[in-house]
Amino acid sequence: MAIKRMGSQTVKLLNPPAIISASSIVGPKEGQGPLASYFDKILQDDMFGEDSWEKAESKMMKEAVRGAVDKVDLKIPDINYLLGGDLLNQLMSTSFAARDLQIPFYGLYGACSTMAEALGLAAMLVDGGFADRCIATTSSHFSSAERQFRFPLELGNQRALTSQWTVTGSGAALVANNNEGPYITHITTGKVIDYGIVDANNMGAAMAPAAADTIGRHFDDTSQLPEDYDLIITGDLGRYGRDIASDLLKTKGYEVVKNFTDCGIEIFDWKKQDTHAGGSGCGCSAVVFCGYLFKQLREMKLNKILLVSTGALFSPTSAQQGESIPCIAHAVTIESKKMN
Amino acid sequence: MQKKKQTVQNKKYQQYVEKNSPKPDYFRNCIWAFLVGGLISTIGQFIHNQIEKRMGLSHLDATNATILVMIFIGALLTGIGVYDVIGKKAGAGSIVPITGFANSIVSPAMEFKREGFIFGVASKMFILAGPVLVYGITSSVIVGVIYYFIK
């Protein structure tokens, strides 16, 4: 009998692992957004001195991982596992970063849900006694994602109002057994949910049911209520997806309005920055968590949050074959204090 | 049974999304498309008139020369990063004229240069324009055959 399980999809970590450091790095556009002051490094040039966007993305991830390790005066060999992923085919950015970092590596693909997935798995490895220190990291890059999923940058087309803007950035969090928080206390693993949305320009609507399902399941499993949280923050539903998810949660009997937002909404000023529905991509919840939320938790301005990274598990091939978009959301509870 | 129930739920959700999704301002978009498309066409006509008058070409030859000039302008504006800015406002107004066709070829060619000149530039160049060429040329052949018989 697994003693750490609660309900159908949640685990409670008995020795909650701490996030001992976090590092974030973003592109120029994110650096003009409302959260700019929270990021560790803002690039002036989204090529980052490399000769392709994919390599630039990989370099961002390397820098983020090194940044997180340096902050607590550790060395790369002190890290037991690297858990990470990105949006590109065969996890190009992450694999190349892992090649250079030489940390034992688990590559994860959960599309934009990867940050919460990586954090959850890292916490389970540490709580389970399989590792002392793990890095959870993800990255995305606007230009590398556009060319894989959408159109060339210089094409003169119009973006749909529901479309989102892939965040250029990478975040890395170092999870370890430690007495200084914040702590990861619960993990709710999502199921793949597909309500038959086909439009890849409306990922918020495609992902909202997955987010609502995971959040609702989390409350059911842990017998908590939305009011128990200072903040419930989804990964990249955008403005329209957030409203849909909130409506869907209402039908499940959970009222989430006040303390419910989305990393994609927070990272850009959609009116000024022309990002339509908001930010998206693996990097979106990574940099918002590792930059903004982590510091808020450290300073005790937030005491308990539910980070729900949301991912649309489609590919250019599945979209061209007319398949709908399967989506997933993973939730992790992060508390600033240990409650025992 | 399970599957059928699921589809009803999906349909309901899709209708709900459809209803709640923001709609683009079609009227404003049409005005922009009309103005920019008209402007591009007017420039084209001006060039056509000048070529016909100054270079002493026949009407048809001047048309071909104008197309070349317009394609060059479209490619140049794509290369210096202006055409996508125009296209963002104008939509179909800058896609439908031949400058838009040039944009659809030059933009992937630029984008995929890093994958090399053979599998990058040369093969990706037509990812957007390819279908237009295939169906454009095919339909012109079909129309030509029909025309031959009913003439």
Coordinates of C-alpha atoms in Angstrom, one line a residue:
Chain A
M1 CA 0.0 0.0 0.0
A2 CA 1.4 3.3 -1.0
I3 CA 1.3 5.3 2.1
K4 CA 1.8 8.7 0.4
R5 CA -1.2 8.5 -1.8
M6 CA -4.3 10.6 -1.3
G7 CA -7.4 10.0 -3.3
S8 CA -7.2 9.0 -6.9
Q9 CA -4.5 11.2 -8.4
T10 CA -2.7 13.0 -5.6
V11 CA 0.4 12.2 -3.5
K12 CA 1.3 13.9 -0.2
L13 CA 5.0 14.2 0.4
L14 CA 5.7 13.1 3.9
N15 CA 9.1 14.9 4.1
P16 CA 8.3 17.8 1.9
P17 CA 11.4 18.6 -0.2
A18 CA 12.4 22.3 -0.4
I19 CA 13.0 24.4 -3.5
I20 CA 16.3 25.8 -2.3
S21 CA 17.0 28.0 -5.3
A22 CA 15.5 29.0 -8.6
S23 CA 16.9 30.9 -11.5
S24 CA 15.2 32.5 -14.6
I25 CA 16.3 33.9 -17.8
V26 CA 14.0 35.6 -20.4
G27 CA 14.1 37.2 -23.8
P28 CA 13.8 40.9 -24.6
K29 CA 10.0 41.0 -24.9
E30 CA 9.4 39.3 -21.6
G31 CA 11.9 41.8 -20.2
Q32 CA 9.6 44.6 -21.1
G33 CA 6.6 42.9 -19.4
P34 CA 5.2 43.5 -15.9
L35 CA 7.3 40.9 -14.2
A36 CA 10.6 42.1 -15.6
S37 CA 12.1 43.0 -12.2
Y38 CA 11.8 39.5 -10.9
F39 CA 13.9 37.8 -13.6
D40 CA 17.5 37.0 -13.0
K41 CA 18.7 37.8 -16.5
I42 CA 17.0 39.6 -19.4
L43 CA 18.6 39.0 -22.8
Q44 CA 19.0 42.0 -25.1
D45 CA 19.2 39.7 -28.1
D46 CA 17.1 36.6 -28.5
M47 CA 19.9 34.8 -30.4
F48 CA 22.0 34.9 -27.2
G49 CA 25.2 35.0 -29.3
E50 CA 24.4 31.6 -30.9
D51 CA 23.7 31.0 -34.6
S52 CA 20.3 29.5 -34.3
W53 CA 17.2 30.0 -32.1
E54 CA 17.3 26.4 -31.0
K55 CA 20.8 26.7 -29.8
A56 CA 19.9 30.0 -28.1
E57 CA 17.1 28.2 -26.3
S58 CA 19.5 25.4 -25.2
K59 CA 22.0 28.0 -23.9
M60 CA 19.2 29.7 -21.9
M61 CA 18.4 26.5 -20.2
K62 CA 22.1 25.8 -19.4
E63 CA 22.5 29.3 -18.0
A64 CA 19.3 28.9 -15.9
V65 CA 20.5 25.5 -14.5
R66 CA 24.0 26.9 -13.7
G67 CA 22.4 30.0 -12.2
A68 CA 20.2 27.9 -9.8
V69 CA 23.2 25.8 -8.8
D70 CA 25.6 28.8 -8.3
K71 CA 23.1 30.6 -6.1
V72 CA 23.5 28.1 -3.3
D73 CA 27.2 27.6 -3.8
L74 CA 26.9 24.1 -5.2
K75 CA 28.6 22.6 -8.2
I76 CA 27.0 20.8 -11.1
P77 CA 28.3 17.3 -10.0
D78 CA 26.3 17.8 -6.7
I79 CA 23.1 17.4 -8.6
N80 CA 21.8 13.9 -8.8
Y81 CA 19.2 14.3 -11.5
L82 CA 18.2 16.7 -14.2
L83 CA 14.5 16.6 -15.1
G84 CA 13.5 18.8 -17.9
G85 CA 11.9 19.3 -21.3
D86 CA 11.0 21.8 -24.0
L87 CA 8.7 22.0 -27.0
L88 CA 11.0 21.1 -29.8
N89 CA 11.1 17.8 -31.6
Q90 CA 13.0 15.2 -29.6
L91 CA 13.6 17.7 -26.9
M92 CA 16.4 19.4 -28.8
S93 CA 17.1 22.2 -26.3
T94 CA 17.0 20.1 -23.2
S95 CA 19.0 17.2 -24.6
F96 CA 21.7 19.5 -25.9
A97 CA 21.8 21.3 -22.5
A98 CA 22.0 18.0 -20.7
R99 CA 24.9 16.9 -23.0
D100 CA 26.9 19.9 -21.9
L101 CA 25.9 19.9 -18.2
Q102 CA 26.6 16.1 -17.7
I103 CA 24.0 15.6 -15.1
P104 CA 22.1 12.3 -15.1
F105 CA 19.1 13.2 -17.2
Y106 CA 15.4 12.3 -17.5
G107 CA 13.9 14.0 -20.6
L108 CA 10.2 14.9 -20.1
Y109 CA 7.6 15.9 -22.7
G110 CA 4.4 17.4 -21.3
A111 CA 4.3 20.3 -23.7
C112 CA 3.7 23.4 -21.6
S113 CA 2.8 21.3 -18.6
T114 CA 6.4 20.2 -18.2
M115 CA 7.5 22.6 -15.5
A116 CA 5.0 21.2 -12.9
E117 CA 5.6 17.7 -14.2
A118 CA 9.4 18.1 -13.6
L119 CA 8.9 19.8 -10.2
G120 CA 6.6 17.0 -9.1
L121 CA 8.9 14.2 -10.2
A122 CA 11.9 15.9 -8.7
A123 CA 10.1 16.2 -5.4
M124 CA 9.1 12.6 -5.5
L125 CA 12.7 11.5 -6.1
V126 CA 13.9 13.6 -3.2
D127 CA 11.1 12.6 -0.8
G128 CA 11.5 9.0 -1.8
G129 CA 15.2 9.0 -0.8
F130 CA 16.4 8.5 -4.4
A131 CA 18.2 11.8 -4.7
D132 CA 19.5 14.6 -2.5
R133 CA 19.3 17.3 -5.1
C134 CA 17.4 17.5 -8.4
I135 CA 17.0 20.2 -11.0
A136 CA 13.6 20.8 -12.6
T137 CA 13.9 22.9 -15.7
T138 CA 12.1 23.8 -18.9
S139 CA 12.6 26.3 -21.8
S140 CA 10.8 27.7 -24.8
H141 CA 11.7 30.2 -27.4
F142 CA 9.2 32.2 -29.4
S143 CA 11.1 31.9 -32.7
S144 CA 11.9 28.2 -32.4
A145 CA 8.3 27.3 -31.5
E146 CA 6.8 29.5 -34.3
R147 CA 8.8 27.7 -37.0
Q148 CA 8.0 24.3 -35.7
F149 CA 4.3 24.8 -34.9
R150 CA 3.2 27.8 -37.0
F151 CA 4.5 30.0 -39.8
P152 CA 7.8 31.7 -40.7
L153 CA 8.3 34.9 -38.8
E154 CA 8.4 37.2 -41.8
L155 CA 5.1 35.9 -43.2
G156 CA 2.5 38.6 -43.4
N157 CA -0.4 36.9 -41.8
Q158 CA -2.8 37.9 -39.0
R159 CA -2.8 36.1 -35.6
A160 CA -6.1 35.0 -34.2
L161 CA -7.4 36.9 -31.1
T162 CA -7.3 33.7 -29.1
S163 CA -3.7 32.9 -30.1
Q164 CA -0.9 33.1 -27.6
W165 CA 2.6 34.3 -27.6
T166 CA 5.3 31.7 -26.8
V167 CA 7.5 32.9 -24.0
T168 CA 11.2 33.1 -24.7
G169 CA 12.8 32.0 -21.5
S170 CA 14.0 29.2 -19.3
G171 CA 13.6 28.6 -15.6
A172 CA 15.4 26.1 -13.3
A173 CA 14.4 25.1 -9.8
L174 CA 16.7 23.2 -7.4
V175 CA 14.8 20.7 -5.3
A176 CA 16.5 19.3 -2.2
N177 CA 16.1 18.1 1.3
N178 CA 16.6 21.3 3.3
N179 CA 15.2 23.3 6.1
E180 CA 14.7 26.4 4.2
G181 CA 11.5 26.5 2.1
P182 CA 9.4 26.9 0.1
Y183 CA 8.3 23.3 0.2
I184 CA 6.5 21.0 -2.3
T185 CA 3.8 19.3 -0.3
H186 CA 1.3 17.8 -2.7
I187 CA 1.4 16.6 -6.3
T188 CA -1.6 15.9 -8.4
T189 CA -0.9 14.2 -11.7
G190 CA -3.3 15.0 -14.5
K191 CA -5.0 12.8 -17.0
V192 CA -5.1 13.5 -20.7
I193 CA -8.4 15.3 -21.4
D194 CA -9.7 16.0 -24.8
Y195 CA -12.9 17.9 -25.4
G196 CA -12.5 17.8 -29.2
I197 CA -11.1 21.3 -29.8
V198 CA -9.2 21.3 -33.1
D199 CA -8.2 24.9 -33.4
A200 CA -4.5 25.2 -32.6
N201 CA -5.0 29.0 -32.3
N202 CA -7.3 28.5 -29.4
M203 CA -5.2 26.4 -27.0
G204 CA -6.6 28.1 -23.9
A205 CA -10.0 26.6 -24.7
A206 CA -8.4 23.2 -25.5
M207 CA -6.5 23.2 -22.2
A208 CA -9.1 24.7 -19.9
P209 CA -10.9 21.3 -19.3
A210 CA -7.7 19.6 -18.4
A211 CA -6.8 22.4 -15.9
A212 CA -10.3 22.3 -14.4
D213 CA -10.2 18.5 -14.1
T214 CA -6.8 18.5 -12.4
I215 CA -7.7 21.4 -10.0
G216 CA -11.0 19.8 -9.2
R217 CA -9.4 16.5 -8.6
H218 CA -6.8 18.1 -6.4
F219 CA -9.5 19.6 -4.1
D220 CA -11.4 16.3 -4.0
D221 CA -8.3 14.3 -3.2
T222 CA -6.9 16.6 -0.5
S223 CA -10.3 17.7 0.9
Q224 CA -9.2 21.3 0.5
L225 CA -11.1 24.3 -0.8
P226 CA -9.9 27.1 -3.2
E227 CA -9.9 29.5 -0.2
D228 CA -7.1 27.4 1.4
Y229 CA -4.8 28.8 -1.3
D230 CA -3.3 32.3 -1.6
L231 CA -3.0 31.7 -5.3
I232 CA -4.0 29.1 -7.8
I233 CA -2.1 29.8 -11.0
T234 CA -2.3 27.9 -14.2
G235 CA 0.5 27.7 -16.8
D236 CA -0.7 29.2 -20.0
L237 CA -4.5 29.2 -20.4
G238 CA -4.5 32.8 -21.4
R239 CA -7.3 35.3 -20.7
Y240 CA -10.1 33.3 -22.4
G241 CA -8.9 29.9 -21.2
R242 CA -8.8 31.1 -17.6
D243 CA -12.4 32.3 -17.8
I244 CA -13.5 28.9 -19.3
A245 CA -11.6 27.0 -16.6
S246 CA -13.2 29.1 -13.9
D247 CA -16.6 28.4 -15.4
L248 CA -15.9 24.6 -15.6
L249 CA -14.7 24.6 -11.9
K250 CA -18.0 26.2 -10.9
T251 CA -19.9 23.3 -12.4
K252 CA -17.7 21.0 -10.3
G253 CA -18.8 23.0 -7.2
Y254 CA -15.6 25.0 -6.7
E255 CA -15.7 28.8 -6.8
V256 CA -12.3 30.1 -8.0
V257 CA -12.4 33.7 -9.0
K258 CA -10.4 36.0 -6.7
N259 CA -7.2 34.0 -6.2
F260 CA -7.2 32.4 -9.7
T261 CA -4.8 33.6 -12.4
D262 CA -2.5 32.4 -15.1
C263 CA 1.2 32.7 -15.8
G264 CA 0.5 33.6 -19.4
I265 CA -1.7 36.5 -18.3
E266 CA 0.8 37.7 -15.7
I267 CA 3.9 37.7 -17.8
F268 CA 2.8 40.1 -20.6
D269 CA 0.8 43.3 -20.7
W270 CA -1.5 42.1 -23.4
K271 CA -2.7 45.6 -24.3
K272 CA 0.7 47.1 -24.7
Q273 CA 2.6 44.1 -25.9
D274 CA 0.2 42.8 -28.5
T275 CA 0.3 39.2 -27.2
H276 CA -3.5 38.6 -27.7
A277 CA -4.6 36.0 -25.2
G278 CA -1.3 35.9 -23.3
G279 CA 1.9 34.0 -23.0
S280 CA 2.4 30.3 -23.5
G281 CA 5.1 27.7 -23.8
C282 CA 7.1 25.5 -21.4
G283 CA 9.1 28.6 -20.4
C284 CA 6.0 30.5 -19.4
S285 CA 5.2 28.8 -16.1
A286 CA 8.9 28.1 -15.6
V287 CA 10.0 31.8 -15.6
V288 CA 6.9 33.0 -13.8
F289 CA 7.5 30.4 -11.1
C290 CA 11.3 30.6 -10.8
G291 CA 11.2 34.4 -11.1
Y292 CA 8.1 35.8 -9.6
L293 CA 6.4 33.1 -7.5
F294 CA 9.5 31.7 -5.9
K295 CA 10.5 35.1 -4.6
Q296 CA 7.0 35.8 -3.4
L297 CA 7.1 32.5 -1.5
R298 CA 10.5 33.2 0.0
E299 CA 9.5 36.6 1.2
M300 CA 6.3 35.0 2.7
K301 CA 4.1 37.3 0.6
L302 CA 2.5 34.2 -0.6
N303 CA 2.2 31.2 1.7
K304 CA 0.5 28.5 -0.2
I305 CA 0.1 28.3 -4.0
L306 CA -1.1 25.7 -6.4
L307 CA 0.9 25.7 -9.6
V308 CA -1.0 24.1 -12.4
S309 CA 1.1 23.9 -15.6
T310 CA -1.1 23.2 -18.6
G311 CA 0.0 21.5 -21.8
A312 CA -1.5 20.9 -25.2
L313 CA -0.1 17.6 -26.5
F314 CA -0.5 18.2 -30.2
S315 CA 2.1 18.1 -32.9
P316 CA 2.2 19.6 -36.4
T317 CA 1.5 16.1 -37.7
S318 CA -1.6 15.5 -35.5
A319 CA -2.9 18.9 -36.4
Q320 CA -2.5 18.3 -40.1
Q321 CA -4.3 14.9 -39.8
G322 CA -7.2 16.7 -38.4
E323 CA -6.9 15.3 -34.9
S324 CA -8.2 17.2 -31.9
I325 CA -5.9 18.5 -29.2
P326 CA -5.3 16.2 -26.2
C327 CA -4.4 18.3 -23.1
I328 CA -2.9 17.7 -19.7
A329 CA -2.4 19.7 -16.5
H330 CA -0.2 18.8 -13.6
A331 CA -0.6 20.5 -10.2
V332 CA 2.0 21.0 -7.4
T333 CA 1.2 22.6 -4.0
I334 CA 4.0 24.8 -2.8
E335 CA 4.0 26.2 0.7
S336 CA 6.4 28.7 2.2
K337 CA 6.3 27.0 5.6
K338 CA 6.4 23.3 6.6
M339 CA 3.1 22.3 8.2
N340 CA 3.5 19.2 10.2
Chain B
M1 CA -22.6 4.2 -25.3
Q2 CA -19.7 5.7 -23.4
K3 CA -18.3 7.1 -26.6
K4 CA -21.7 8.6 -27.7
K5 CA -22.1 10.3 -24.4
Q6 CA -18.6 11.8 -24.7
T7 CA -19.4 13.3 -28.1
V8 CA -22.5 15.0 -26.8
Q9 CA -20.4 16.5 -24.0
N10 CA -17.7 17.5 -26.5
K11 CA -20.2 19.1 -28.8
K12 CA -21.7 21.1 -26.0
Y13 CA -18.3 22.3 -25.0
Q14 CA -17.3 23.2 -28.5
Q15 CA -20.5 25.3 -28.9
Y16 CA -19.8 27.0 -25.6
V17 CA -16.2 27.8 -26.7
E18 CA -17.5 29.1 -30.0
K19 CA -19.9 31.3 -28.3
N20 CA -17.4 32.7 -25.8
S21 CA -14.4 33.2 -28.1
P22 CA -13.6 36.7 -29.1
K23 CA -14.6 37.6 -32.7
P24 CA -12.3 39.7 -34.9
D25 CA -13.6 43.0 -36.0
Y26 CA -14.5 42.0 -39.5
F27 CA -15.6 45.4 -40.6
R28 CA -12.3 47.1 -39.6
N29 CA -10.3 44.2 -41.1
C30 CA -12.1 44.6 -44.4
I31 CA -11.5 48.3 -44.5
W32 CA -7.8 47.8 -43.9
A33 CA -7.6 45.0 -46.5
F34 CA -9.5 47.1 -49.0
L35 CA -7.2 50.1 -48.5
V36 CA -3.9 48.3 -48.5
G37 CA -4.9 45.9 -51.3
G38 CA -6.1 48.9 -53.3
L39 CA -2.9 50.8 -52.6
I40 CA -0.7 47.8 -53.8
S41 CA -2.8 47.5 -56.9
T42 CA -2.6 51.2 -57.6
I43 CA 1.2 51.1 -57.3
G44 CA 1.2 48.1 -59.7
Q45 CA -0.9 49.9 -62.2
F46 CA 1.3 53.0 -62.0
I47 CA 4.4 50.9 -62.7
H48 CA 2.6 49.1 -65.5
N49 CA 1.6 52.5 -67.1
Q50 CA 5.2 53.8 -66.8
I51 CA 6.7 50.6 -68.3
E52 CA 4.3 50.6 -71.1
K53 CA 4.9 54.3 -71.9
R54 CA 8.6 54.6 -71.3
M55 CA 10.0 51.3 -72.4
G56 CA 7.8 50.9 -75.5
L57 CA 6.7 47.4 -74.5
S58 CA 3.4 45.9 -75.6
H59 CA 0.6 45.7 -73.1
L60 CA 1.2 42.0 -72.4
D61 CA 5.0 42.4 -72.1
A62 CA 4.5 45.4 -69.8
T63 CA 2.2 43.2 -67.6
N64 CA 4.9 40.5 -67.3
A65 CA 7.5 43.2 -66.4
T66 CA 5.2 44.7 -63.8
I67 CA 4.7 41.3 -62.2
L68 CA 8.5 40.9 -61.9
V69 CA 8.8 44.4 -60.3
M70 CA 6.0 43.7 -57.8
I71 CA 7.5 40.3 -56.9
F72 CA 10.8 42.0 -56.3
I73 CA 9.2 44.7 -54.1
G74 CA 7.4 42.0 -52.1
A75 CA 10.6 40.0 -51.6
L76 CA 12.6 43.0 -50.7
L77 CA 10.0 44.2 -48.1
T78 CA 10.0 40.7 -46.7
G79 CA 13.7 40.6 -46.5
I80 CA 14.0 43.9 -44.6
G81 CA 11.2 42.8 -42.2
V82 CA 8.5 45.2 -43.3
Y83 CA 6.0 42.9 -45.1
D84 CA 4.9 41.1 -42.0
V85 CA 4.1 44.4 -40.3
I86 CA 2.0 45.4 -43.2
G87 CA 0.3 41.9 -43.3
K88 CA -0.6 42.1 -39.7
K89 CA -2.8 45.1 -40.3
A90 CA -3.9 44.4 -43.9
G91 CA -4.6 40.6 -43.8
A92 CA -5.9 39.5 -47.2
G93 CA -5.2 43.0 -48.5
S94 CA -1.5 42.1 -48.6
I95 CA -1.8 38.3 -49.1
V96 CA -3.9 38.3 -52.3
P97 CA -1.7 40.6 -54.5
I98 CA 1.4 39.0 -56.0
T99 CA 3.6 40.7 -53.4
G100 CA 1.9 38.4 -50.9
F101 CA 2.9 35.4 -53.0
A102 CA 6.5 36.6 -53.0
N103 CA 6.2 37.0 -49.2
S104 CA 5.0 33.4 -48.8
I105 CA 8.1 32.1 -50.7
V106 CA 10.8 34.4 -49.3
S107 CA 9.7 34.1 -45.7
P108 CA 10.2 30.3 -45.3
A109 CA 13.4 30.6 -47.5
M110 CA 14.8 33.0 -44.9
E111 CA 13.5 31.1 -42.0
F112 CA 15.0 27.7 -43.0
K113 CA 18.4 28.9 -44.2
R114 CA 20.0 27.4 -41.1
E115 CA 19.0 23.9 -42.3
G116 CA 21.2 24.4 -45.3
F117 CA 20.6 25.4 -48.9
I118 CA 19.2 22.1 -50.1
F119 CA 17.0 20.7 -47.3
G120 CA 16.4 24.2 -45.9
V121 CA 16.0 27.0 -48.3
A122 CA 15.3 25.0 -51.5
S123 CA 12.9 22.5 -50.1
K124 CA 11.1 24.7 -47.5
M125 CA 10.7 27.6 -49.9
F126 CA 7.4 26.2 -51.2
I127 CA 5.8 25.0 -48.1
L128 CA 3.2 27.8 -48.2
A129 CA 3.2 28.6 -52.0
G130 CA 3.4 25.0 -53.1
P131 CA -0.3 24.3 -52.8
V132 CA -1.1 27.5 -54.7
L133 CA 1.3 26.5 -57.5
V134 CA 0.0 22.9 -57.7
Y135 CA -3.6 23.7 -57.8
G136 CA -3.1 26.9 -59.8
I137 CA -1.2 25.2 -62.5
T138 CA -3.5 22.1 -62.5
S139 CA -6.6 24.2 -62.8
S140 CA -5.1 26.3 -65.6
V141 CA -4.4 23.1 -67.5
I142 CA -7.9 21.8 -67.0
V143 CA -9.4 25.2 -68.1
G144 CA -7.1 25.2 -71.1
V145 CA -8.3 21.8 -72.2
I146 CA -11.9 22.8 -71.8
Y147 CA -11.3 26.0 -73.7
Y148 CA -9.6 24.0 -76.5
F149 CA -12.8 21.9 -77.0
I150 CA -15.5 24.5 -76.7
K151 CA -13.7 27.2 -78.8

